[in-house]
């Protein structure tokens, strides 16, 4: 069954995470994504290990888990864009593409004649997505941007972690992931616009812009209330009780979002009087008296195991759950039922694990067509497929080192 974007061609000039996350999402939706990499080393993340995928002989390959996480359903072409012939191949590929995604520094591709203005001349319908740390303009435009840096500069670390400890980044490069998703959204919107107008466009996506936009209620808490939010650990700034609590054998999440849920929790906890207490009778009051209520709840929750609490609270519709490590996640019955761990055929390892796309579509479901590619695995194939080059031309480019094959 053809994917929703099976008619779309994507030229991926990005590396590391934000750009590849966007192009993997497009590839999962059926787009033909050509990943252009540097001969010899390829995407930086190929070497970001251990761990590395194990081959059929049980020994580590050169494919890092990091690279595998964000490059499935793509074809790899290794092209030296420092050479004029390499630049010409990129221009030819761009002339045949619907979307181009790149994350070079601002102006970085202009030296190769591959800026948006350059590519637009040969393909005015191109949707050209530029991902940078700080955007195409402004006082920081020339700076390199990394997820960790942006989590700090963008305010996320100021609201993450123990209030009495050091500032903490999120345990996943979340700004990169969110930037990839916003890039995908923008590219799809641009495709819809092009369908009506025939026009392509340049999309400028910045990690800092995305991070600030994704501060969500915390940003609005400041803009409306005038006070910068502070770190609260696992507590929620606007809802109580909504945090982790100790149990007799660990911890659990209690995520009470309304007064009805609080009342039911109090009944299960054997403290129905809390729901009638003037200090706790509604969420506004509970936020005001957070410290008093949290201390009371902590004393009660520590009497039962996590499993006992979850079983009792689920029966009455009170949101709660364990704090799983990642091994627990993939062993969870719901995760197993939803098929979030998939296996894909790999050219050297036999199979490689992957985390399933969360997109479930009835008419055009995601398909796992290709394992993350070896460096230059599809160089000859793509040059013949997209550019209709004959064998002699492809072999010449391989001999001259303009292109390399896996």
Short mmCIF file of C-alpha atoms in Angstrom, two decimals:
data_model
loop_
_atom_site.label_atom_id
_atom_site.label_comp_id
_atom_site.label_asym_id
_atom_site.label_seq_id
_atom_site.Cartn_x
_atom_site.Cartn_y
_atom_site.Cartn_z
CA UNK A 1 0.00 0.00 0.00
CA UNK A 2 1.43 3.40 -1.01
CA UNK A 3 2.12 5.82 1.81
CA UNK A 4 0.41 9.19 2.08
CA UNK A 5 3.53 10.94 0.71
CA UNK A 6 4.58 8.28 -1.81
CA UNK A 7 4.53 10.92 -4.56
CA UNK A 8 6.93 13.20 -2.67
CA UNK A 9 10.70 13.33 -3.11
CA UNK A 10 12.86 14.66 -0.28
CA UNK A 11 16.52 15.65 -0.51
CA UNK A 12 18.00 15.38 2.98
CA UNK A 13 21.18 17.44 3.48
CA UNK A 14 20.86 17.35 7.26
CA UNK A 15 22.67 15.45 9.97
CA UNK A 16 22.54 14.63 13.70
CA UNK A 17 18.93 14.86 14.97
CA UNK A 18 16.53 17.73 14.19
CA UNK A 19 16.76 17.49 10.39
CA UNK A 20 16.96 13.70 10.24
CA UNK A 21 13.97 13.47 12.61
CA UNK A 22 11.94 15.59 10.19
CA UNK A 23 12.99 13.57 7.17
CA UNK A 24 12.44 10.23 8.93
CA UNK A 25 8.88 11.34 9.69
CA UNK A 26 8.37 12.23 6.02
CA UNK A 27 9.91 8.90 5.02
CA UNK A 28 7.64 7.01 7.42
CA UNK A 29 4.72 8.69 5.67
CA UNK A 30 5.91 7.27 2.35
CA UNK A 31 8.21 9.95 0.92
CA UNK A 32 11.27 8.89 -1.06
CA UNK A 33 14.04 10.41 1.09
CA UNK A 34 17.59 10.63 -0.23
CA UNK A 35 20.09 11.22 2.57
CA UNK A 36 23.23 12.95 1.30
CA UNK A 37 26.32 12.23 3.40
CA UNK A 38 30.02 12.99 3.35
CA UNK A 39 32.15 10.21 1.86
CA UNK A 40 34.23 8.42 4.43
CA UNK A 41 32.49 9.47 7.63
CA UNK A 42 28.89 10.32 6.78
CA UNK A 43 26.44 11.70 9.32
CA UNK A 44 28.27 12.58 12.56
CA UNK A 45 25.96 10.33 14.56
CA UNK A 46 27.17 7.18 12.81
CA UNK A 47 30.11 7.35 15.24
CA UNK A 48 28.13 8.41 18.32
CA UNK A 49 28.50 5.17 20.25
CA UNK A 50 28.64 2.78 21.90
CA UNK A 51 26.30 1.05 21.66
CA UNK A 52 26.63 -0.12 18.08
CA UNK A 53 24.38 -2.55 16.25
CA UNK A 54 25.73 -6.11 16.40
CA UNK A 55 26.31 -7.97 13.17
CA UNK A 56 25.23 -11.52 12.42
CA UNK A 57 28.60 -12.66 13.79
CA UNK A 58 27.79 -11.03 17.14
CA UNK A 59 30.46 -8.35 16.76
CA UNK A 60 29.67 -4.62 16.74
CA UNK A 61 29.10 -2.98 13.34
CA UNK A 62 29.83 0.66 12.58
CA UNK A 63 26.13 1.57 12.90
CA UNK A 64 25.48 3.44 16.17
CA UNK A 65 22.19 3.18 18.00
CA UNK A 66 21.93 6.98 17.76
CA UNK A 67 22.11 6.94 13.97
CA UNK A 68 19.65 4.04 13.78
CA UNK A 69 17.11 6.00 15.84
CA UNK A 70 16.47 8.62 13.19
CA UNK A 71 17.34 7.39 9.69
CA UNK A 72 15.05 4.52 8.71
CA UNK A 73 13.17 4.42 5.39
CA UNK A 74 15.90 6.49 3.68
CA UNK A 75 18.44 5.87 0.95
CA UNK A 76 22.04 7.05 1.48
CA UNK A 77 24.15 8.72 -1.18
CA UNK A 78 27.73 9.73 -0.35
CA UNK A 79 28.68 12.85 -2.33
CA UNK A 80 31.66 15.18 -1.91
CA UNK A 81 30.02 18.59 -2.22
CA UNK A 82 33.37 20.36 -1.99
CA UNK A 83 33.95 19.27 -5.60
CA UNK A 84 32.26 21.06 -8.51
CA UNK A 85 30.89 17.78 -9.87
CA UNK A 86 29.48 16.97 -6.42
CA UNK A 87 27.76 20.33 -6.27
CA UNK A 88 26.34 19.74 -9.72
CA UNK A 89 24.90 16.39 -8.62
CA UNK A 90 23.21 18.07 -5.63
CA UNK A 91 21.70 20.68 -7.95
CA UNK A 92 20.39 17.94 -10.22
CA UNK A 93 18.90 16.09 -7.26
CA UNK A 94 17.34 19.33 -5.99
CA UNK A 95 15.83 19.94 -9.42
CA UNK A 96 13.99 16.63 -9.00
CA UNK A 97 12.99 17.13 -5.34
CA UNK A 98 9.84 18.47 -3.76
CA UNK A 99 11.40 19.19 -0.36
CA UNK A 100 14.99 19.93 0.64
CA UNK A 101 16.01 19.84 4.31
CA UNK A 102 19.37 21.23 5.47
CA UNK A 103 20.94 22.24 8.77
CA UNK A 104 24.13 23.97 7.71
CA UNK A 105 25.13 27.20 9.43
CA UNK A 106 23.47 30.30 8.02
CA UNK A 107 24.92 30.86 4.55
CA UNK A 108 26.87 27.60 4.71
CA UNK A 109 25.49 26.20 1.47
CA UNK A 110 25.87 29.44 -0.49
CA UNK A 111 29.60 28.76 -0.95
CA UNK A 112 28.62 25.66 -2.93
CA UNK A 113 25.97 27.42 -4.99
CA UNK A 114 23.26 25.56 -3.07
CA UNK A 115 21.49 28.30 -1.14
CA UNK A 116 17.73 28.68 -1.38
CA UNK A 117 18.11 31.44 -3.95
CA UNK A 118 20.43 29.22 -6.02
CA UNK A 119 18.16 26.19 -5.88
CA UNK A 120 15.02 28.26 -6.48
CA UNK A 121 16.40 29.25 -9.89
CA UNK A 122 16.45 25.65 -11.05
CA UNK A 123 13.37 24.49 -9.14
CA UNK A 124 10.96 27.33 -8.21
CA UNK A 125 8.58 24.75 -6.71
CA UNK A 126 11.13 23.56 -4.14
CA UNK A 127 10.22 23.66 -0.46
CA UNK A 128 13.56 24.46 1.11
CA UNK A 129 13.72 23.87 4.90
CA UNK A 130 16.64 25.44 6.77
CA UNK A 131 17.17 24.34 10.38
CA UNK A 132 19.57 26.33 12.56
CA UNK A 133 20.09 27.08 16.21
CA UNK A 134 18.95 30.69 16.11
CA UNK A 135 17.35 31.37 12.74
CA UNK A 136 18.38 33.04 9.49
CA UNK A 137 18.59 36.53 11.00
CA UNK A 138 19.17 38.33 14.28
CA UNK A 139 22.26 38.93 16.47
CA UNK A 140 22.80 35.19 17.13
CA UNK A 141 22.21 33.97 13.58
CA UNK A 142 25.85 33.03 12.99
CA UNK A 143 26.16 31.00 16.20
CA UNK A 144 26.13 27.22 16.27
CA UNK A 145 23.14 25.85 18.14
CA UNK A 146 22.97 22.58 20.08
CA UNK A 147 20.05 21.09 21.93
CA UNK A 148 21.68 21.31 25.39
CA UNK A 149 22.64 24.94 24.81
CA UNK A 150 19.14 25.81 23.62
CA UNK A 151 17.48 24.05 26.58
CA UNK A 152 19.47 26.43 28.77
CA UNK A 153 19.06 29.61 26.73
CA UNK A 154 15.41 28.91 25.93
CA UNK A 155 14.31 28.60 29.56
CA UNK A 156 13.56 24.87 29.69
CA UNK A 157 16.30 24.13 32.21
CA UNK A 158 15.03 26.91 34.50
CA UNK A 159 11.84 24.91 35.07
CA UNK A 160 13.36 21.40 35.04
CA UNK A 161 14.83 19.58 38.01
CA UNK A 162 14.92 19.69 41.79
CA UNK A 163 14.43 23.24 43.15
CA UNK A 164 17.30 22.62 45.56
CA UNK A 165 19.61 21.02 43.01
CA UNK A 166 21.41 21.98 39.84
CA UNK A 167 19.53 22.98 36.68
CA UNK A 168 18.79 19.89 34.60
CA UNK A 169 18.30 19.27 30.93
CA UNK A 170 15.63 16.86 29.76
CA UNK A 171 16.96 13.31 29.33
CA UNK A 172 16.25 13.31 25.57
CA UNK A 173 17.36 16.00 23.08
CA UNK A 174 13.79 17.23 23.14
CA UNK A 175 14.38 20.57 21.42
CA UNK A 176 15.90 18.76 18.44
CA UNK A 177 12.97 16.34 18.28
CA UNK A 178 10.39 19.12 18.53
CA UNK A 179 12.25 21.14 15.89
CA UNK A 180 12.13 18.13 13.60
CA UNK A 181 8.40 17.80 14.11
CA UNK A 182 7.77 21.51 13.52
CA UNK A 183 9.84 21.26 10.33
CA UNK A 184 7.67 18.38 9.15
CA UNK A 185 4.50 20.34 9.90
CA UNK A 186 5.81 23.37 8.01
CA UNK A 187 6.88 21.27 5.02
CA UNK A 188 3.47 19.63 4.77
CA UNK A 189 1.77 23.03 5.02
CA UNK A 190 4.05 24.30 2.24
CA UNK A 191 3.10 21.31 0.09
CA UNK A 192 -0.57 22.20 0.57
CA UNK A 193 0.16 25.82 -0.38
CA UNK A 194 2.09 24.72 -3.47
CA UNK A 195 -0.82 22.52 -4.53
CA UNK A 196 -2.98 25.67 -4.70
CA UNK A 197 -0.44 28.23 -5.91
CA UNK A 198 2.31 26.27 -7.69
CA UNK A 199 4.86 28.15 -5.56
CA UNK A 200 7.60 26.74 -3.38
CA UNK A 201 9.03 28.63 -0.41
CA UNK A 202 11.84 28.90 2.11
CA UNK A 203 11.13 27.63 5.64
CA UNK A 204 13.28 29.03 8.45
CA UNK A 205 13.11 26.86 11.61
CA UNK A 206 15.23 27.73 14.64
CA UNK A 207 15.81 25.58 17.71
CA UNK A 208 15.54 28.64 19.97
CA UNK A 209 12.19 29.64 18.44
CA UNK A 210 10.88 26.12 18.92
CA UNK A 211 12.08 25.91 22.52
CA UNK A 212 10.44 29.21 23.49
CA UNK A 213 7.20 28.24 21.71
CA UNK A 214 7.15 24.92 23.56
CA UNK A 215 7.39 26.51 26.99
CA UNK A 216 3.60 26.41 26.63
CA UNK A 217 1.83 27.14 29.93
CA UNK A 218 5.09 28.04 31.65
CA UNK A 219 5.66 30.89 29.19
CA UNK A 220 2.09 32.08 29.67
CA UNK A 221 2.42 31.79 33.45
CA UNK A 222 5.17 34.40 33.16
CA UNK A 223 3.51 36.60 30.53
CA UNK A 224 0.22 36.69 32.45
CA UNK A 225 1.51 36.54 36.03
CA UNK A 226 4.72 38.51 35.67
CA UNK A 227 6.84 36.11 37.77
CA UNK A 228 9.34 33.76 36.10
CA UNK A 229 8.39 30.14 36.93
CA UNK A 230 10.96 28.23 38.97
CA UNK A 231 12.06 24.60 39.13
CA UNK A 232 9.54 22.45 40.99
CA UNK A 233 11.03 19.00 40.49
CA UNK A 234 8.17 16.68 39.58
CA UNK A 235 5.51 19.07 40.81
CA UNK A 236 3.17 20.91 38.43
CA UNK A 237 3.04 24.71 38.69
CA UNK A 238 -0.73 24.91 38.23
CA UNK A 239 -2.17 21.60 39.50
CA UNK A 240 -1.96 19.84 42.89
CA UNK A 241 -1.47 16.94 43.49
CA UNK A 242 0.30 16.27 40.22
CA UNK A 243 3.74 14.79 40.90
CA UNK A 244 5.60 11.70 42.07
CA UNK A 245 5.02 10.26 45.53
CA UNK A 246 6.91 7.59 47.49
CA UNK A 247 5.44 4.14 47.95
CA UNK A 248 6.61 1.30 50.16
CA UNK A 249 8.78 -0.10 47.35
CA UNK A 250 9.59 2.89 45.15
CA UNK A 251 7.66 5.77 43.65
CA UNK A 252 4.51 6.40 41.64
CA UNK A 253 3.00 9.20 39.58
CA UNK A 254 -0.21 10.77 40.82
CA UNK A 255 -1.72 13.04 38.15
CA UNK A 256 -4.97 14.46 39.54
CA UNK A 257 -6.48 16.94 37.12
CA UNK A 258 -9.82 17.86 38.71
CA UNK A 259 -11.72 17.97 41.98
CA UNK A 260 -13.68 14.80 41.28
CA UNK A 261 -10.49 12.81 40.86
CA UNK A 262 -9.13 14.30 44.07
CA UNK A 263 -12.24 13.31 45.98
CA UNK A 264 -11.96 9.71 44.72
CA UNK A 265 -8.30 9.60 45.63
CA UNK A 266 -9.09 10.75 49.16
CA UNK A 267 -11.64 7.95 49.53
CA UNK A 268 -9.19 5.27 48.35
CA UNK A 269 -6.51 6.74 50.62
CA UNK A 270 -8.84 6.50 53.61
CA UNK A 271 -8.86 10.28 54.05
CA UNK A 272 -12.25 11.44 52.71
CA UNK A 273 -12.09 14.46 55.00
CA UNK A 274 -9.34 15.99 52.86
CA UNK A 275 -11.83 16.65 50.07
CA UNK A 276 -13.97 18.68 52.49
CA UNK A 277 -11.07 20.55 54.07
CA UNK A 278 -11.28 24.26 53.25
CA UNK A 279 -7.57 24.23 52.35
CA UNK A 280 -7.97 21.51 49.73
CA UNK A 281 -11.55 21.61 48.43
CA UNK A 282 -10.62 22.88 44.96
CA UNK A 283 -7.48 23.08 42.84
CA UNK A 284 -6.89 26.79 43.50
CA UNK A 285 -6.88 26.10 47.23
CA UNK A 286 -4.67 23.05 46.80
CA UNK A 287 -2.07 25.06 44.87
CA UNK A 288 -2.09 27.67 47.64
CA UNK A 289 -1.61 24.99 50.31
CA UNK A 290 0.63 22.72 48.24
CA UNK A 291 3.25 22.02 50.92
CA UNK A 292 0.70 21.00 53.56
CA UNK A 293 -1.22 18.66 51.25
CA UNK A 294 1.84 17.07 49.68
CA UNK A 295 3.25 16.24 53.13
CA UNK A 296 -0.02 14.56 54.10
CA UNK A 297 -0.19 12.53 50.88
CA UNK A 298 3.44 11.41 51.10
CA UNK A 299 2.81 9.94 54.53
CA UNK A 300 -0.17 7.93 53.23
CA UNK A 301 1.28 6.73 49.91
CA UNK A 302 4.36 5.26 51.58
CA UNK A 303 2.18 2.57 53.22
CA UNK A 304 1.42 0.54 50.06
CA UNK A 305 3.42 -0.68 47.07
CA UNK A 306 3.29 1.05 43.71
CA UNK A 307 1.42 -1.89 42.23
CA UNK A 308 -1.19 -1.80 45.01
CA UNK A 309 -1.78 1.92 44.59
CA UNK A 310 -2.06 1.70 40.81
CA UNK A 311 -4.55 -1.18 41.02
CA UNK A 312 -6.72 0.60 43.59
CA UNK A 313 -6.70 4.02 41.92
CA UNK A 314 -7.27 2.71 38.38
CA UNK A 315 -10.52 1.12 39.58
CA UNK A 316 -11.94 4.56 40.43
CA UNK A 317 -10.48 6.44 37.46
CA UNK A 318 -7.70 8.33 39.23
CA UNK A 319 -4.73 8.81 36.84
CA UNK A 320 -1.61 7.19 38.25
CA UNK A 321 1.22 4.93 37.22
CA UNK A 322 4.72 3.62 37.88
CA UNK A 323 7.98 5.31 36.95
CA UNK A 324 9.36 2.85 34.41
CA UNK A 325 12.89 2.53 33.19
CA UNK A 326 13.21 1.95 29.45
CA UNK A 327 13.40 -1.83 29.86
CA UNK A 328 10.11 -1.63 31.76
CA UNK A 329 8.64 0.49 28.96
CA UNK A 330 9.24 -2.13 26.29
CA UNK A 331 7.91 -4.83 28.59
CA UNK A 332 4.72 -2.90 29.33
CA UNK A 333 1.55 -4.72 28.11
CA UNK A 334 0.18 -1.62 26.38
CA UNK A 335 3.48 -0.88 24.65
CA UNK A 336 3.70 -4.49 23.47
CA UNK A 337 0.08 -4.42 22.28
CA UNK A 338 0.68 -1.25 20.29
CA UNK A 339 3.74 -2.79 18.63
CA UNK A 340 6.14 0.01 19.52
CA UNK A 341 9.18 -2.26 19.15
CA UNK A 342 9.63 -3.30 15.54
CA UNK A 343 12.31 -5.30 13.71
CA UNK A 344 13.66 -4.34 10.28
CA UNK A 345 15.88 -6.23 7.85
CA UNK A 346 19.42 -4.87 7.85
CA UNK A 347 21.99 -5.45 5.08
CA UNK A 348 24.87 -6.46 7.38
CA UNK A 349 23.33 -7.22 10.77
CA UNK A 350 20.42 -9.30 9.51
CA UNK A 351 17.90 -7.36 11.59
CA UNK A 352 17.87 -4.12 13.52
CA UNK A 353 15.43 -3.03 16.20
CA UNK A 354 13.51 0.21 15.79
CA UNK A 355 10.94 2.20 17.71
CA UNK A 356 7.66 2.35 15.82
CA UNK A 357 6.19 5.57 14.53
CA UNK A 358 3.32 6.80 16.72
CA UNK A 359 1.29 7.69 13.61
CA UNK A 360 -1.61 5.29 13.06
CA UNK A 361 -3.47 5.91 9.79
CA UNK A 362 -6.22 3.69 8.45
CA UNK A 363 -5.86 4.38 4.72
CA UNK A 364 -2.10 5.00 4.48
CA UNK A 365 -0.38 3.24 7.39
CA UNK A 366 3.30 3.73 8.12
CA UNK A 367 5.45 1.02 6.57
CA UNK A 368 8.95 0.02 7.65
CA UNK A 369 10.45 -0.34 4.19
CA UNK A 370 14.15 0.20 4.75
CA UNK A 371 16.51 -0.14 7.70
CA UNK A 372 18.73 2.91 8.30
CA UNK A 373 21.15 2.81 5.38
CA UNK A 374 24.84 2.02 5.27
CA UNK A 375 26.94 4.99 4.21
CA UNK A 376 26.58 5.41 0.44
CA UNK A 377 24.58 2.19 0.21
CA UNK A 378 22.33 3.57 -2.53
CA UNK A 379 24.67 5.96 -4.35
CA UNK A 380 24.60 4.23 -7.72
CA UNK A 381 20.93 3.33 -7.43
CA UNK A 382 19.82 6.91 -6.75
CA UNK A 383 21.94 8.46 -9.49
CA UNK A 384 20.37 6.07 -11.96
CA UNK A 385 16.88 6.35 -10.46
CA UNK A 386 16.54 10.11 -9.89
CA UNK A 387 19.01 11.43 -12.48
CA UNK A 388 18.86 8.66 -15.12
CA UNK A 389 22.65 8.45 -15.30
CA UNK A 390 24.12 5.62 -17.31
CA UNK A 391 26.58 3.09 -15.89
CA UNK A 392 29.61 4.75 -17.47
CA UNK A 393 28.82 8.12 -15.86
CA UNK A 394 28.18 6.58 -12.45
CA UNK A 395 31.40 4.55 -12.62
CA UNK A 396 33.39 7.65 -13.59
CA UNK A 397 32.03 9.58 -10.60
CA UNK A 398 32.92 6.66 -8.34
CA UNK A 399 36.47 6.47 -9.74
CA UNK A 400 36.98 10.21 -9.33
CA UNK A 401 35.77 10.16 -5.71
CA UNK A 402 32.90 12.54 -6.34
CA UNK A 403 30.58 9.79 -5.15
CA UNK A 404 31.32 6.79 -2.99
CA UNK A 405 29.32 3.60 -2.58
CA UNK A 406 28.76 1.45 0.50
#
